[in-house]
JSON list of C-alpha atoms in Angstrom, two decimals:
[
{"chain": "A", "resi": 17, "resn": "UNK", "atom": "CA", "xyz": [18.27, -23.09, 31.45]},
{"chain": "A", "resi": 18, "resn": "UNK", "atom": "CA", "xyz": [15.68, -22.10, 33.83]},
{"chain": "A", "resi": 19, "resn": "UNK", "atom": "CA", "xyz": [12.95, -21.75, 31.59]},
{"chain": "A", "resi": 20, "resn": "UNK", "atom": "CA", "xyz": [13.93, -25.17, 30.39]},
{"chain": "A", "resi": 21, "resn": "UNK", "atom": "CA", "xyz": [13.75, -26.85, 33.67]},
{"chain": "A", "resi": 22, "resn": "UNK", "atom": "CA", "xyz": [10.35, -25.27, 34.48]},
{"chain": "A", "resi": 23, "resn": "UNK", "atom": "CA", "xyz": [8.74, -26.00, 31.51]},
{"chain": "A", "resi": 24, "resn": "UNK", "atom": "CA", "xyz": [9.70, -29.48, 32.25]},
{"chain": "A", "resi": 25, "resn": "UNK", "atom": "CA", "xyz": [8.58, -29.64, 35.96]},
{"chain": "A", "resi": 26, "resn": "UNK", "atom": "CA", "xyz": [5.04, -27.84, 35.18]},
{"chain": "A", "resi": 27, "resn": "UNK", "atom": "CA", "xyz": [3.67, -28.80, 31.90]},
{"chain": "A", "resi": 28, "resn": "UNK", "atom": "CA", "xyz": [0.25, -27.59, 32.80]},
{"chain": "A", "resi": 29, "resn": "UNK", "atom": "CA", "xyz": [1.32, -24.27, 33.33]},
{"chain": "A", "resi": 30, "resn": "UNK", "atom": "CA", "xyz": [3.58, -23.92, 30.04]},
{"chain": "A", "resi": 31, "resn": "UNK", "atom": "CA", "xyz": [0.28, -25.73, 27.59]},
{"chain": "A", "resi": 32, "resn": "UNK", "atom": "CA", "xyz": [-2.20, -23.22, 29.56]},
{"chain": "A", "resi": 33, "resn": "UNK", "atom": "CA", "xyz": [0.12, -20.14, 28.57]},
{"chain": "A", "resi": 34, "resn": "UNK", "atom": "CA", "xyz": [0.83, -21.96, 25.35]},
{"chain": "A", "resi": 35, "resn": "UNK", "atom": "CA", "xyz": [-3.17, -22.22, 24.86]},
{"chain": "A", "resi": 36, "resn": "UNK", "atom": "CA", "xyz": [-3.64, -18.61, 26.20]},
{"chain": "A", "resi": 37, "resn": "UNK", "atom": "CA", "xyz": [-1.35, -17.04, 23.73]},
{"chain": "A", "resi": 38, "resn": "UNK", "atom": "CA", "xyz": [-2.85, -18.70, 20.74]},
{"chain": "A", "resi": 39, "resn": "UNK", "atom": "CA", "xyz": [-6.25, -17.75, 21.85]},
{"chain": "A", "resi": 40, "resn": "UNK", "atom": "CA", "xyz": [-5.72, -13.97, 22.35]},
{"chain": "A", "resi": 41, "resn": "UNK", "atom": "CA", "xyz": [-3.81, -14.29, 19.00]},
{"chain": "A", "resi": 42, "resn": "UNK", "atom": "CA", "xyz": [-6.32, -15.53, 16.87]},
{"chain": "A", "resi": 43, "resn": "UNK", "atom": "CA", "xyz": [-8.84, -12.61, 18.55]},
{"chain": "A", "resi": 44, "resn": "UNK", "atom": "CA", "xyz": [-6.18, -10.24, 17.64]},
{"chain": "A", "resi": 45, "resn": "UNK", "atom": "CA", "xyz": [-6.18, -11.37, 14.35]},
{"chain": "A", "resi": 46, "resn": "UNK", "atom": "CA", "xyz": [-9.68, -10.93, 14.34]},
{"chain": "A", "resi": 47, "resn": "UNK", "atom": "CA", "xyz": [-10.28, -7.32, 15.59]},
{"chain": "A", "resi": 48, "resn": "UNK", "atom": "CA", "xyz": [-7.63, -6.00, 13.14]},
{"chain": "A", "resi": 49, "resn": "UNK", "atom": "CA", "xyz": [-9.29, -3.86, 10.73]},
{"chain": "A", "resi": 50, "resn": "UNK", "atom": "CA", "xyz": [-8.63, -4.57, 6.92]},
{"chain": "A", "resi": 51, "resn": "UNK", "atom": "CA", "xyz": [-9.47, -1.95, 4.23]},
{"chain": "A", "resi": 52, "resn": "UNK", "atom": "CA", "xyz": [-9.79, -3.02, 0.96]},
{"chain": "A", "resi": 53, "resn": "UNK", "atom": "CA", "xyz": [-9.00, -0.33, -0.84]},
{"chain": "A", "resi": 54, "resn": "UNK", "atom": "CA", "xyz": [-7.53, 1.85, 0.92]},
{"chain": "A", "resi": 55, "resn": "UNK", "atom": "CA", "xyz": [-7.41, 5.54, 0.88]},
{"chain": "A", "resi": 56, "resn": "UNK", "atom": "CA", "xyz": [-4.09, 6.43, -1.48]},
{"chain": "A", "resi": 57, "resn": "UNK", "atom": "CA", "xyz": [-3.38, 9.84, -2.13]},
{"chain": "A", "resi": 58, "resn": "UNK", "atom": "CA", "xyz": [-0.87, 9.40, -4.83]},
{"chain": "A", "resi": 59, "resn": "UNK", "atom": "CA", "xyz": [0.68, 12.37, -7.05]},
{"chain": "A", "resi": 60, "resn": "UNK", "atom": "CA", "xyz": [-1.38, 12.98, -10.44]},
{"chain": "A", "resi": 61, "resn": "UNK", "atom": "CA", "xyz": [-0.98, 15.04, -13.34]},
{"chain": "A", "resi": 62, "resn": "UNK", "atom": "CA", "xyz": [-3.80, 15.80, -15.79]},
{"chain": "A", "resi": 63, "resn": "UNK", "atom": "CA", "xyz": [-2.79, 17.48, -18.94]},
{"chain": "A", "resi": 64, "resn": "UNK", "atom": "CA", "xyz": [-5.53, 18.24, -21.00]},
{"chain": "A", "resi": 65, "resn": "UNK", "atom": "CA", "xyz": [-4.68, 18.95, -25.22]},
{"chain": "A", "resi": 66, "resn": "UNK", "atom": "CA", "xyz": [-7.51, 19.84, -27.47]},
{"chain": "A", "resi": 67, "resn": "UNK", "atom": "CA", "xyz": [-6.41, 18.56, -30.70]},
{"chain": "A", "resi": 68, "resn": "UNK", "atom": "CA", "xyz": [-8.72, 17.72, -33.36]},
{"chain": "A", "resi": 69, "resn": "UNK", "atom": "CA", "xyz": [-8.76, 15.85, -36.56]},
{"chain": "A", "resi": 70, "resn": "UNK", "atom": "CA", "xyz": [-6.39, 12.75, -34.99]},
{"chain": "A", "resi": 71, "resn": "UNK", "atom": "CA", "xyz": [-7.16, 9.35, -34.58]},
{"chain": "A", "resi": 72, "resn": "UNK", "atom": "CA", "xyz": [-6.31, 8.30, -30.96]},
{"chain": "A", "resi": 73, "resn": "UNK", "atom": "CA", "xyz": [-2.92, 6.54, -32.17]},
{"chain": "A", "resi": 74, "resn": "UNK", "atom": "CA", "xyz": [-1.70, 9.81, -33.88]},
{"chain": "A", "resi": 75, "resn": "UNK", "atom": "CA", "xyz": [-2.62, 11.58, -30.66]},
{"chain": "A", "resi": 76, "resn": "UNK", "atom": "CA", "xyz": [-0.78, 8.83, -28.68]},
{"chain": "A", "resi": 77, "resn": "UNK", "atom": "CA", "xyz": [2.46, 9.14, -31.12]},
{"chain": "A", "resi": 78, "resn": "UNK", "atom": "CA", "xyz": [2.47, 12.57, -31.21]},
{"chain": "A", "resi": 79, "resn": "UNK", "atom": "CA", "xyz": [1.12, 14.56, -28.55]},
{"chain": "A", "resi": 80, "resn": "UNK", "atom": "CA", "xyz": [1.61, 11.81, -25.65]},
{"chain": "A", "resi": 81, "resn": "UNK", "atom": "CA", "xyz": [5.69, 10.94, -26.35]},
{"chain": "A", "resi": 82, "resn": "UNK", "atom": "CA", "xyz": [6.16, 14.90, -26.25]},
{"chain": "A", "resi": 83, "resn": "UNK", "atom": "CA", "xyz": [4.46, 15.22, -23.18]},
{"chain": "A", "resi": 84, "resn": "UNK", "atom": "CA", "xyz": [6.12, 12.39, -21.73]},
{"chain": "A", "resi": 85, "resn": "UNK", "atom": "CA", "xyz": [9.77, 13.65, -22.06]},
{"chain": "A", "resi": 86, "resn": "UNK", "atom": "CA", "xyz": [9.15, 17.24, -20.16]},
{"chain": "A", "resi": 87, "resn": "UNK", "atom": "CA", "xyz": [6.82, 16.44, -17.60]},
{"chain": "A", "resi": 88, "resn": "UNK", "atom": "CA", "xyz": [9.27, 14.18, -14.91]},
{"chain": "A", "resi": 89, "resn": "UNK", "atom": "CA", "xyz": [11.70, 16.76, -14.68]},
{"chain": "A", "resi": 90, "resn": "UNK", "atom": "CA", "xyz": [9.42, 19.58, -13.81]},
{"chain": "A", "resi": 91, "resn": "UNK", "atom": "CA", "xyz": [10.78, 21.22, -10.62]},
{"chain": "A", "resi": 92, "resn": "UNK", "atom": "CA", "xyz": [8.07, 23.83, -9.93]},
{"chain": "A", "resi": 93, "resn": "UNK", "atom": "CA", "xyz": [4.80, 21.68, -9.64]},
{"chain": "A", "resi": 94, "resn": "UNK", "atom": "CA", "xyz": [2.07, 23.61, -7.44]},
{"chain": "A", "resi": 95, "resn": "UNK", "atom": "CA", "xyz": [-1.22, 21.49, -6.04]},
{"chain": "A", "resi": 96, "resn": "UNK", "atom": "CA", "xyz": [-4.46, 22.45, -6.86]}
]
C-alpha cells in the first residue's frame, strides 16, 4: 500500500525511475553478446567401411541399417 500511495503523491519520481529502467534496459540489451553459431561440441561417431562395387543405396540398405542397430548401445566408447 505504500508503494501505491507514493507513486501517487510523486509521479515525477515513479516516470523518471520508470524512464531510467527502460533506458539501462535497452543498453543492456545492447551490450549482450550474440554468437551465431556457436561453439557446440556435440558427441560424433565416424565409422568408416570400404566397400566396393555398391551403389550408394545398397551401401545405405546394407551396411548403414547394420551399423545403426549396434552402435547406441556401445558402453565402452573412448575419445580420440
Amino acid at each position: 500500500m505504500n508503494l501505491i500511495k507514493t507513486a501517487l503523491q510523486k509521479p515525477i519520481a515513479i516516470i523518471v525511475v520508470v524512464m531510467g529502467l527502460l533506458f539501462f534496459g535497452i543498453q543492456a540489451t545492447r551490450d549482450i553478446k550474440i554468437d551465431i553459431f556457436p561453439d557446440l561440441n556435440l558427441p560424433a561417431i565416424y565409422v568408416s567401411q570400404p566397400y566396393g562395387g555398391m551403389s550408394p543405396q545398397q551401401m545405405e540398405g546394407f551396411i548403414a541399417t547394420n551399423y545403426q542397430k549396434p552402435l547406441p548401445v556401445c558402453n565402452r566408447r573412448k575419445r580420440y
